[in-house]
Coordinates of C-alpha atoms in Angstrom, one line a residue:
X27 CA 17.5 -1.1 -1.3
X28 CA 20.4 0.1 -4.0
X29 CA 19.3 -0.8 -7.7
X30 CA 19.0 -4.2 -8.8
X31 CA 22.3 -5.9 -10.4
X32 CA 23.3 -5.9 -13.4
X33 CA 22.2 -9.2 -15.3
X34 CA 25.6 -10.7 -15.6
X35 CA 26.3 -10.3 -12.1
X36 CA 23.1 -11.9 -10.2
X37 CA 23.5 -15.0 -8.8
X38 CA 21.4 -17.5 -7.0
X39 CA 22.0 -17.6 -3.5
X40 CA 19.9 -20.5 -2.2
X41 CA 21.4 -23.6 -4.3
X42 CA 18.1 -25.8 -4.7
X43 CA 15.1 -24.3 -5.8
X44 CA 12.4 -27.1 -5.2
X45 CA 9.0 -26.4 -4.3
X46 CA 5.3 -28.0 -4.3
X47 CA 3.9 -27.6 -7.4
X48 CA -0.1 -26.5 -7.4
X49 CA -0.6 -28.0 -10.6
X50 CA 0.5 -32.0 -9.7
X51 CA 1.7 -33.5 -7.0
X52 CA 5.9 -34.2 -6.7
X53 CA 7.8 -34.8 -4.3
X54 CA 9.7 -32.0 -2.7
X55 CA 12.3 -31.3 0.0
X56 CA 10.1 -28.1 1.7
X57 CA 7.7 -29.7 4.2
X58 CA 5.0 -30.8 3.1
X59 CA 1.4 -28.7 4.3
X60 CA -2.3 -28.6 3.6
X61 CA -4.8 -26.4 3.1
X62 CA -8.6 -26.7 3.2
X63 CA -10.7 -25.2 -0.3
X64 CA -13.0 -22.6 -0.4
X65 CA -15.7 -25.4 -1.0
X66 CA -14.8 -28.2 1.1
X67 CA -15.4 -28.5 4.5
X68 CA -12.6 -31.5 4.9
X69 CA -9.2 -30.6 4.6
X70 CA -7.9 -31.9 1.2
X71 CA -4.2 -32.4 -0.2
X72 CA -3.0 -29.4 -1.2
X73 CA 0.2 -27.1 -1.3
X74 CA 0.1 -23.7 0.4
X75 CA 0.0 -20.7 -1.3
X76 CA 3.2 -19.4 -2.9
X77 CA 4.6 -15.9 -2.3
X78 CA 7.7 -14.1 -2.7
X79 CA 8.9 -11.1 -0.5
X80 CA 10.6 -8.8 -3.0
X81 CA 13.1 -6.3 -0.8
X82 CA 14.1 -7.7 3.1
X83 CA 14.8 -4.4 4.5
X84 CA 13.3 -3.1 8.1
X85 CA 9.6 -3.4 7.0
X86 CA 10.0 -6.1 5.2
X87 CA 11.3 -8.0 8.4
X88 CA 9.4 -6.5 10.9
X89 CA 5.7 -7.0 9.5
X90 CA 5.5 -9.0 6.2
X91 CA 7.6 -11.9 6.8
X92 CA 6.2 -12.6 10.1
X93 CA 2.7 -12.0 9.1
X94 CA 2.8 -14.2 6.2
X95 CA 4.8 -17.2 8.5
X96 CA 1.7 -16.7 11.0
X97 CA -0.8 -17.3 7.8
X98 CA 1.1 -20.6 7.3
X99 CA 0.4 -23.5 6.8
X100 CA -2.4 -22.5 3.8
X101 CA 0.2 -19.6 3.0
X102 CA 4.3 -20.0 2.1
X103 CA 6.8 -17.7 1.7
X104 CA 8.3 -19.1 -1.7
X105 CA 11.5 -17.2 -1.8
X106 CA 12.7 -13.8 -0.8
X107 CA 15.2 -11.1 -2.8
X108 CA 17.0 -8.3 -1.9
X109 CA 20.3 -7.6 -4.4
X110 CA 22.3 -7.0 -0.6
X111 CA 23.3 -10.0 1.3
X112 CA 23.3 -8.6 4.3
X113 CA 20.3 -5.7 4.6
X114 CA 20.6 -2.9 6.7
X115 CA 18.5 -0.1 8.1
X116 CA 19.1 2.9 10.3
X117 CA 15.3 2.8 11.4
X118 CA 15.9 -1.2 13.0
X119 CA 17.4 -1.5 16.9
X120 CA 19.2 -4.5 16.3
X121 CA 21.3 -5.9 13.0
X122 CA 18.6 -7.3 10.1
X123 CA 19.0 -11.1 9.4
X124 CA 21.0 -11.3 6.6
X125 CA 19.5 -13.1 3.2
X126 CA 21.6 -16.5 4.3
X127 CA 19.7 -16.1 7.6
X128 CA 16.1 -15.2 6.4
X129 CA 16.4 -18.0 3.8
X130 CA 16.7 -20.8 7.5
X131 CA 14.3 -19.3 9.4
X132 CA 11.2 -19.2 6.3
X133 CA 12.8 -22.6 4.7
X134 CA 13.0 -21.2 1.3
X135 CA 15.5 -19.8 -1.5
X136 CA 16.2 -16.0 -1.9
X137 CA 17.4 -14.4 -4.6
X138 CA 19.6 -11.3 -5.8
X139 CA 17.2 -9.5 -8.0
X140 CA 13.4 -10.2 -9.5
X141 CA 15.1 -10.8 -12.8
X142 CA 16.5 -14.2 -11.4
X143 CA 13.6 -15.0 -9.8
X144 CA 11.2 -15.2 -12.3
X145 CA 13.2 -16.6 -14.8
X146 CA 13.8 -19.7 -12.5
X147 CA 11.8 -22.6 -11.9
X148 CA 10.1 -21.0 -9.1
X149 CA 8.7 -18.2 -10.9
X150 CA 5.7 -19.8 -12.9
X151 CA 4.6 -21.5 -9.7
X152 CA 4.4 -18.3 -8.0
X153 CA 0.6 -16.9 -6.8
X154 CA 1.7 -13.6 -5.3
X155 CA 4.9 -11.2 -5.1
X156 CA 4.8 -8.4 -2.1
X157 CA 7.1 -5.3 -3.4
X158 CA 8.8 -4.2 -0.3
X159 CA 11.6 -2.0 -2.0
X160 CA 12.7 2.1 -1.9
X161 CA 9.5 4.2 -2.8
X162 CA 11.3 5.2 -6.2
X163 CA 11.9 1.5 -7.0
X164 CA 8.7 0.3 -7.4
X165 CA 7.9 0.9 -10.7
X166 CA 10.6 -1.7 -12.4
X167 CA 9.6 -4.4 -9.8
X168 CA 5.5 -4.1 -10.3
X169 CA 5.9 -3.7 -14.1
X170 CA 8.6 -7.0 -14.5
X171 CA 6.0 -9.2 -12.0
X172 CA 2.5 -7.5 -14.6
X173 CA 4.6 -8.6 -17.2
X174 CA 4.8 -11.5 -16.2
X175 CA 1.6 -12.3 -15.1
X176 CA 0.5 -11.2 -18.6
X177 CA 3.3 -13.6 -20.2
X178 CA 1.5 -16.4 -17.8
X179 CA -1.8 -15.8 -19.7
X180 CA -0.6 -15.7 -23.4
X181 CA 0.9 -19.1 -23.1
X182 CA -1.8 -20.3 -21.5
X183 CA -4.0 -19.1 -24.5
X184 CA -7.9 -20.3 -23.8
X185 CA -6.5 -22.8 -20.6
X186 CA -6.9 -21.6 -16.9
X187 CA -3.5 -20.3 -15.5
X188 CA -2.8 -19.0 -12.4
X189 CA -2.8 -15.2 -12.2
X190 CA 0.3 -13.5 -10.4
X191 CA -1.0 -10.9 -7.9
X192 CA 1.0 -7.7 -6.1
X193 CA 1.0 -6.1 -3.0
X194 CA 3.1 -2.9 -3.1
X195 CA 4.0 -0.8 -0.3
X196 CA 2.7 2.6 -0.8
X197 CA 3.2 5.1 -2.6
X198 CA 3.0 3.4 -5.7
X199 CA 6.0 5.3 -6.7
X200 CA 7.4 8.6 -7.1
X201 CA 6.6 8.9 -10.7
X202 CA 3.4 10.3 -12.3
X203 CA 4.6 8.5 -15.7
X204 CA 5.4 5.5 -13.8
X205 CA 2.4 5.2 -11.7
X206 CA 0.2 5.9 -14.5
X207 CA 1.6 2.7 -16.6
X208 CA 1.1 0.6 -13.8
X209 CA -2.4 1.8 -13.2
X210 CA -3.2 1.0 -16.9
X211 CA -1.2 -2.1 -16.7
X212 CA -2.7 -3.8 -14.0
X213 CA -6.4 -2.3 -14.3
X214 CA -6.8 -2.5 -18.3
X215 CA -4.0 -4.9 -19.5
X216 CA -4.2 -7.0 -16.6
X217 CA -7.1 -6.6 -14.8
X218 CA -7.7 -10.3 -13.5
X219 CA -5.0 -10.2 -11.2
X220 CA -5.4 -7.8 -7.8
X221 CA -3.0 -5.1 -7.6
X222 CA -2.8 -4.0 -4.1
X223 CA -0.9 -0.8 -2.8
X224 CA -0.5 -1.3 1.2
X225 CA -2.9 1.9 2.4
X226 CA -3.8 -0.2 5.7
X227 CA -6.5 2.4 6.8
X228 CA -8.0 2.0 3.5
X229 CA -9.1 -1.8 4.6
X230 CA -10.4 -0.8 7.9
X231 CA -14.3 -1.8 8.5
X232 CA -14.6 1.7 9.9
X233 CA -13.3 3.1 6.1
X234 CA -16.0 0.7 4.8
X235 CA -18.5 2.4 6.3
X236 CA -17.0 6.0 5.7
X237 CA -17.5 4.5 2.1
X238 CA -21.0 3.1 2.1
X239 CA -22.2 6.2 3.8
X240 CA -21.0 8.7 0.9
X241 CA -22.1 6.3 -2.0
X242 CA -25.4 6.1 -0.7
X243 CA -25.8 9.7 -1.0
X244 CA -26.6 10.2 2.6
X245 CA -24.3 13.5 2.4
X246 CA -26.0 14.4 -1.1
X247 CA -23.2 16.4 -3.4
X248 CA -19.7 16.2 -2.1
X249 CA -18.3 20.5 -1.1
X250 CA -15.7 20.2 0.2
X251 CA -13.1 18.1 1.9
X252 CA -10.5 19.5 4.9
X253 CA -7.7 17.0 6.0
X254 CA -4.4 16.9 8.3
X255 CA -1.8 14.8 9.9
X256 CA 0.8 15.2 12.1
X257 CA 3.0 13.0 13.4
X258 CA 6.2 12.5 16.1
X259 CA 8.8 12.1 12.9
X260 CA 11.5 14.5 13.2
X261 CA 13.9 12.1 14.1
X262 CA 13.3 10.5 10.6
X263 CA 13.1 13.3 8.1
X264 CA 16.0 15.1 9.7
X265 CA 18.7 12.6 9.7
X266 CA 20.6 12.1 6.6
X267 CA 21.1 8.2 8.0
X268 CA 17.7 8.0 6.3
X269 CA 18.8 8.2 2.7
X270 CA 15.6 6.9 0.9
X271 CA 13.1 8.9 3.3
X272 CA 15.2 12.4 2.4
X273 CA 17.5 12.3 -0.6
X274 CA 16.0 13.3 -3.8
X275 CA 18.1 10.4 -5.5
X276 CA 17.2 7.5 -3.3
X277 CA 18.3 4.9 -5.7
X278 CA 21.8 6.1 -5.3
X279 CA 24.4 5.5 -2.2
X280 CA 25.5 8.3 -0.2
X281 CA 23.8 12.1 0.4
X282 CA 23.4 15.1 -1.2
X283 CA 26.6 17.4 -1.9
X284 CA 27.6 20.1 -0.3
X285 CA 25.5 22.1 -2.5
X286 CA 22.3 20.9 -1.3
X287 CA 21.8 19.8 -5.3
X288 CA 21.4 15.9 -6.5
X289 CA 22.9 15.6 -10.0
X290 CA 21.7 13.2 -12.5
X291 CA 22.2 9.5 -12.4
X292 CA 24.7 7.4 -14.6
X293 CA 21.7 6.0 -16.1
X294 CA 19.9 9.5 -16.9
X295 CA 17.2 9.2 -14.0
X296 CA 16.8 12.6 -12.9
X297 CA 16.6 13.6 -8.6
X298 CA 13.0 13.6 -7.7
X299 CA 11.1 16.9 -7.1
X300 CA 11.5 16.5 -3.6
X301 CA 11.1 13.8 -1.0
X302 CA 10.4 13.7 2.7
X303 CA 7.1 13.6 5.0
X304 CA 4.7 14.0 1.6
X305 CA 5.6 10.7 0.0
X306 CA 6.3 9.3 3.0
X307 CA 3.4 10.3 5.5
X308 CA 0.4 11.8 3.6
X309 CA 0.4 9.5 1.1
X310 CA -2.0 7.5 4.2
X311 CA -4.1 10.1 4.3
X312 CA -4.9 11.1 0.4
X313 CA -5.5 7.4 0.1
X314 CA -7.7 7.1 2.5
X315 CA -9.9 9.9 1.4
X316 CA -9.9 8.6 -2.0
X317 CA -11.0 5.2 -0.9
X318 CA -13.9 6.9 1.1
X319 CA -15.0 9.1 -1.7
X320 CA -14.7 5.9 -4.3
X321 CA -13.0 5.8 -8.2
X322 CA -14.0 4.0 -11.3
X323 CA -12.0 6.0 -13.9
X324 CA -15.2 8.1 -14.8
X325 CA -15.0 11.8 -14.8
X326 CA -18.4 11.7 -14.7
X327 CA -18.8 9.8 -11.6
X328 CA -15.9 10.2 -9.8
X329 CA -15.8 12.6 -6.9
X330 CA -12.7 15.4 -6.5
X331 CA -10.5 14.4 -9.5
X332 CA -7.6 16.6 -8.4
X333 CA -6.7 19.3 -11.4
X334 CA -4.7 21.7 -9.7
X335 CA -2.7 22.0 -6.7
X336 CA -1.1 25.1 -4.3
X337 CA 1.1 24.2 -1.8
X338 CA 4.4 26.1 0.6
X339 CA 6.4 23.7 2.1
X340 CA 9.0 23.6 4.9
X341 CA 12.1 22.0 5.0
X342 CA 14.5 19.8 7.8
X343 CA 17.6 22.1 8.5
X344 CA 19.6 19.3 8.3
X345 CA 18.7 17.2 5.2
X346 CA 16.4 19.4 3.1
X347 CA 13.7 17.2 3.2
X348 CA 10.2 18.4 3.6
X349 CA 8.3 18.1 7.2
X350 CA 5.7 20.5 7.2
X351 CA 2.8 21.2 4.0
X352 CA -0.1 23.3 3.3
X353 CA -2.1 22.5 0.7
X354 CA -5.2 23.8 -1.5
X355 CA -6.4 21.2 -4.2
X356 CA -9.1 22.5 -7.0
X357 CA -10.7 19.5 -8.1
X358 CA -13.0 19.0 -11.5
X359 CA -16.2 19.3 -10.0
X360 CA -15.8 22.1 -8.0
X361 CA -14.9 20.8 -4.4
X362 CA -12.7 22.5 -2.5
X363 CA -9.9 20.5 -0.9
X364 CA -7.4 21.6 1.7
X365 CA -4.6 19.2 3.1
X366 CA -2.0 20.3 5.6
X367 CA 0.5 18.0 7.5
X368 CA 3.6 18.0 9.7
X369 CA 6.7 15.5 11.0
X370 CA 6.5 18.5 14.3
X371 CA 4.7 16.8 16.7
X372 CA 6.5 16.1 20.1
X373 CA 6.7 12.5 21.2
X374 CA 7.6 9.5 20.1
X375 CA 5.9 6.3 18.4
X376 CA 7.8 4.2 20.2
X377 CA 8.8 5.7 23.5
X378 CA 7.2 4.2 27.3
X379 CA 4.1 6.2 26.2
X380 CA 3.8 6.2 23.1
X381 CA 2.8 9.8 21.0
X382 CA 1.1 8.6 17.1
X383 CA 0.0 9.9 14.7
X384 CA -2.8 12.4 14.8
X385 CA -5.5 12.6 11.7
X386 CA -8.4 14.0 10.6
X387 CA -10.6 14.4 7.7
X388 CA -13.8 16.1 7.3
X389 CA -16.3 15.6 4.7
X390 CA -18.8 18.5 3.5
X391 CA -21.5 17.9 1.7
X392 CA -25.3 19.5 0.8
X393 CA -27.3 17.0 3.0
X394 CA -24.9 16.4 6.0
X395 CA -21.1 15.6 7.3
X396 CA -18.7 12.9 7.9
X397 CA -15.8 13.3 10.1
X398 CA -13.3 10.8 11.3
X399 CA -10.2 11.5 13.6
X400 CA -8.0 10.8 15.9
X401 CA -4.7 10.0 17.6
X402 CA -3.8 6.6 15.5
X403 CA -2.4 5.1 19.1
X404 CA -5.7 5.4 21.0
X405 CA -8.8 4.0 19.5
X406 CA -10.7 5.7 22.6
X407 CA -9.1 9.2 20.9
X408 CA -11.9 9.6 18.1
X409 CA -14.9 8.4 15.7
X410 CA -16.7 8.1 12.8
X411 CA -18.7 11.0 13.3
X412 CA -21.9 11.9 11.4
X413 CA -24.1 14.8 11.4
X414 CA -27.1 15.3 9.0
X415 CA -29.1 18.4 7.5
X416 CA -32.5 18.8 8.1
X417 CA -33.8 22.5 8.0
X418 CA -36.0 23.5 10.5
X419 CA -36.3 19.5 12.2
X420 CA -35.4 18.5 15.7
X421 CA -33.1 16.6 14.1
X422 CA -30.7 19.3 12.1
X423 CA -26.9 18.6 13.0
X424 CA -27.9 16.3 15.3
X425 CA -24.3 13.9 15.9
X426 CA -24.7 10.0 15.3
X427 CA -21.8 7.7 15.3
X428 CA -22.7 5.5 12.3
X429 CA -20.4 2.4 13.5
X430 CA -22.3 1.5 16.8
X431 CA -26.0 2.7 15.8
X432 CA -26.5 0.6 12.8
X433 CA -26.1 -2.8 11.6
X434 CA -23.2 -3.4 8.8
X435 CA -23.7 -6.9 8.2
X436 CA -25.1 -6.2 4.7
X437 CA -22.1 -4.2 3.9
X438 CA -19.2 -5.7 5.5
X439 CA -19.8 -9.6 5.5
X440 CA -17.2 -11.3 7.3
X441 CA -15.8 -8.1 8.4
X442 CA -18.6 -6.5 10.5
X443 CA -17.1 -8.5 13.6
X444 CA -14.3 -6.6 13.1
X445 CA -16.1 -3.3 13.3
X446 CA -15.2 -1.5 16.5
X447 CA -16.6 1.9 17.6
X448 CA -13.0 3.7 17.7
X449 CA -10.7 5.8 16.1
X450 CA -8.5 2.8 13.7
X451 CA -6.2 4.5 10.8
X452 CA -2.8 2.4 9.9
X453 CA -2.4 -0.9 11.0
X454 CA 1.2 -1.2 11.9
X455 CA 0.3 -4.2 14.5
X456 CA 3.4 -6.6 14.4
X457 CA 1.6 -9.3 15.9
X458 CA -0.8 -11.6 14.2
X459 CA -2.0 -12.4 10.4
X460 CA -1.3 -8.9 9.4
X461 CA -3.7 -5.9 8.2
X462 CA -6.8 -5.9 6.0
X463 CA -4.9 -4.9 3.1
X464 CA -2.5 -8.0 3.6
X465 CA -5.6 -10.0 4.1
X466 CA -7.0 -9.0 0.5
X467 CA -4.0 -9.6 -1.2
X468 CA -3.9 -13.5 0.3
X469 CA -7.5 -14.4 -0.2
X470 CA -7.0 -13.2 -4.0
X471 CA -4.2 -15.6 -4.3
X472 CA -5.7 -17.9 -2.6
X473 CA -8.7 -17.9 -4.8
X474 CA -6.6 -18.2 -7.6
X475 CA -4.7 -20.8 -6.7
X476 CA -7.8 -23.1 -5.2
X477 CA -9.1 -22.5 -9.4
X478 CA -6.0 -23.3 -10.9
X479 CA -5.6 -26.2 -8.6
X480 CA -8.8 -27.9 -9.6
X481 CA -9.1 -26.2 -13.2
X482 CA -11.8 -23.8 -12.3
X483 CA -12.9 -20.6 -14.0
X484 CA -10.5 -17.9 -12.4
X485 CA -12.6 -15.6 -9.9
X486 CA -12.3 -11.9 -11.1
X487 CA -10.8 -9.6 -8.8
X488 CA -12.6 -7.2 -7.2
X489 CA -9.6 -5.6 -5.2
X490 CA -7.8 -3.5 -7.2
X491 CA -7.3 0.5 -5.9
X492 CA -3.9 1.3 -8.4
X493 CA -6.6 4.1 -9.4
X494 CA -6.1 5.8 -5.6
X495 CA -2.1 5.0 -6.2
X496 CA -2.4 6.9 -9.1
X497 CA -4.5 10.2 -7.5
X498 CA -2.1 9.9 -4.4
X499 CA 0.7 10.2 -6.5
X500 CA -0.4 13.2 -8.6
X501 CA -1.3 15.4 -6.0
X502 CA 2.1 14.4 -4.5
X503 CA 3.7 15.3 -7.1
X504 CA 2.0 18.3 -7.8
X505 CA 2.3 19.6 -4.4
X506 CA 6.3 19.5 -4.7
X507 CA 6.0 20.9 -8.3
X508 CA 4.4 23.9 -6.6
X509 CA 6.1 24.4 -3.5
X510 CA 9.4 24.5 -5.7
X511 CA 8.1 26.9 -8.3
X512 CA 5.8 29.1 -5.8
X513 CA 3.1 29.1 -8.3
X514 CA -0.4 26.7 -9.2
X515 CA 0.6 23.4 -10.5
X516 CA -1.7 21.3 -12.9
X517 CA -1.5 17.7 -12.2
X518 CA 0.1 15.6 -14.4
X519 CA -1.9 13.3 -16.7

């Protein structure tokens, strides 16, 4: 997506703006739905859910949209924005469906910026926004939809008000600064409200369990941590086509000079550090660990708060972006953390027979291991694997596979159907209501909306991981820091 218009210049592009409001019935042009409560088992009057699709590029198209129409009728896609009225991408085999188009098909207005959107009559009503926009965008979308949600709540003063929650793609951004306000934003100035960063393997049952496992101390103290991930991507780091997954100053048009160098922007943003197969690829994976391993914002507590970072890099020949990383993390309590990735492995994603990604991550600790990986195609490829010290037993190192010797009912709820003995990482399924991440983000709103609805006390989210945005984004940064300088980089604070 290019940067969003200047005020002056945004316009609406769906004439009508008229929705069901949550708060009182009115009649309405959309078509009317219903949707049942959380507490009744009778369906009841009731309009959908209201979300708005913020950036209608290839993923956009390809996964949200369709998963959110396929959670109708309790869920509606309100409106959708993208400042280009006809999106393109280089990564889609046929033409996108222009703004016009996507506006028909999901029966609701779009917009040219967020700006315009939240300043019309459909913003208040709004339950949830989904931030689908360039990795270096992020910030200025998630911080004008907090805002607003925190706007919502000081006119409401001691009334109930519905909440606005996000679901942003990952990585939160490319900013340490900017991540960082949006962690404290959302989890200390707005903490009612779930702020959701799209790590799909970091919803998995399976990563539940990964979870449950470490926080009951059945590893006893954390050592060390070794994790990799390849993937079939050359095609996408090495073609200049691919401006926002290579160029340093995504937010502009065009590529780099001849020189190789990215000046600075009209508007004094400086070129990123470096951009390429970290922030696009291993973001998955430092997530995931992170989610496993658990944060609360206490040093004391927390497990492998990164505090330095060594890393060498290789770059495409074509576009300068990276596609191959070794990395050594020192962390605050001592465990040592090595992270290593490449875009080098032959195949394709989408080819007859299809090559994924391949992951794994190993956890080290006192009284046992935890190991999970596998190619992210074949759930038959791998396991949550876990092996447990006991010196001098029958039992020392023997292997267990924790997800089909144990019951998770406890732990998972709902979810423990779900559990499958198998090797499940990203969820890129097109088909169906979406991944577990989409899933928490609609059940918050939902919530939500269900309280404001019929003036009930507004549930307290309990889904909010901006913390593991923020982590993944510092080692990130740190790594490029370090493979530009040669030398240790701390990470920024």
């Amino acid at each position: 997506l290019s940067p969003e218009p200047d005020l002056s210049s945004i316009s609406i592009l769906y004439p009508a703006i008229k929705i069901i409001m949550n708060d009182k019935p009115v009649t309405v042009s959309l078509p009317s739905e219903t949707m049942k409560t959380s507490e009744e088992d009778t369906a009841s009057s009731q309009s959908p859910v209201q979300i708005a699709v913020i950036g209608c590029g290839w993923w956009s198209q390809g996964w949200h949209l369709p998963h959110l129409s396929n959670n109708a009728p309790q869920i509606k896609i309100a409106a959708v924005v993208d400042p280009t009225l006809a999106p393109i991408s280089t990564l889609s085999s046929s033409p996108l469906l222009s703004l016009a188009e996507l506006s028909e098909k999901y029966d609701c207005p779009c917009f040219s910026s967020v700006s315009e959107l939240l300043s019309s009559p459909l913003g208040p009503k709004l339950d949830g926004a989904i931030v689908v926009t360039s990795h270096a965008s992020h910030f200025d979308v998630g911080m004008s939809l907090l805002n607003e949600g925190i706007n919502r709540r000081q006119m409401a003063g001691s009334e109930v008000y519905r909440p606005l929650h996000i679901l942003m793609e990952k990585p939160m951004t490319t900013n340490v600064n900017e991540a960082r306000m949006l962690w404290e934003t959302s989890a200390k100035k707005y903490p009612e409200a779930s702020f959701i960063i799209n790590h799909t393997a970091s919803y998995r049952p399976q990563t539940r369990v990964a979870r449950q496992i470490v926080a009951s101390n059945e590893l006893g103290k954390i050592r060390h941590i070794t994790a990799s991930m390849t993937g079939p991507l050359i095609w996408l780091f090495d073609d200049a086509k691919n401006h926002s997954w290579v160029s340093k100053t995504p937010w502009k048009t065009g590529i780099e000079s001849s020189s190789g160098e990215e000046s600075v922007a009209a508007d004094g943003k400086a070129p990123m550090t470096g951009n390429g197969f970290a922030w696009g690829q291993i973001a998955h994976v430092l997530a995931w660990i992170y989610a496993v391993l658990g944060v609360g914002g206490d040093d004391s507590d927390d497990i492998a708060i990164p505090t330095k970072v060594y890393c060498t890099m290789s770059h495409a020949p074509k576009t300068g972006a990276d596609i191959s990383l070794a990395a050594v993390i020192t962390c605050h309590d001592g465990v040592t953390f090595s992270l290593a990735g490449t875009a080098l492995l032959p195949g394709s994603q989408y080819s007859s027979k299809p090559v994924g990604k391949h992951i794994k991550v190993e956890l080290f600790g006192e009284n046992g291991s935890l190991m999970y990986g596998g190619d992210d195609k074949i759930p038959e490829s791998g396991r949550l694997e876990l092996r447990k010290t006991a010196v001098g037993k029958a039992e020392d190192g023997r292997l267990s596979f924790p997800c089909s010797n144990h019951d998770w009912t406890e732990c998972l709820g709902d979810m423990a159907s779900e559990l499958k003995d198998g090797f499940y990482f990203e969820d890129g399924e097109q088909k169906g209501l979406g991944p577990g991440s989409m899933a928490a983000f609609l059940e918050a709103c939902r919530a939500s909306s269900s309280a404001f609805a019929h003036s009930k006390h507004l549930p307290t989210s309990a889904i909010d991981d901006s913390l593991i945005g923020l982590r993944t984004v510092q080692v990130i940064d740190a790594m490029y820091r370090s493979s530009s300088s040669g030398s240790v980089e701390s990470i920024c604070q």
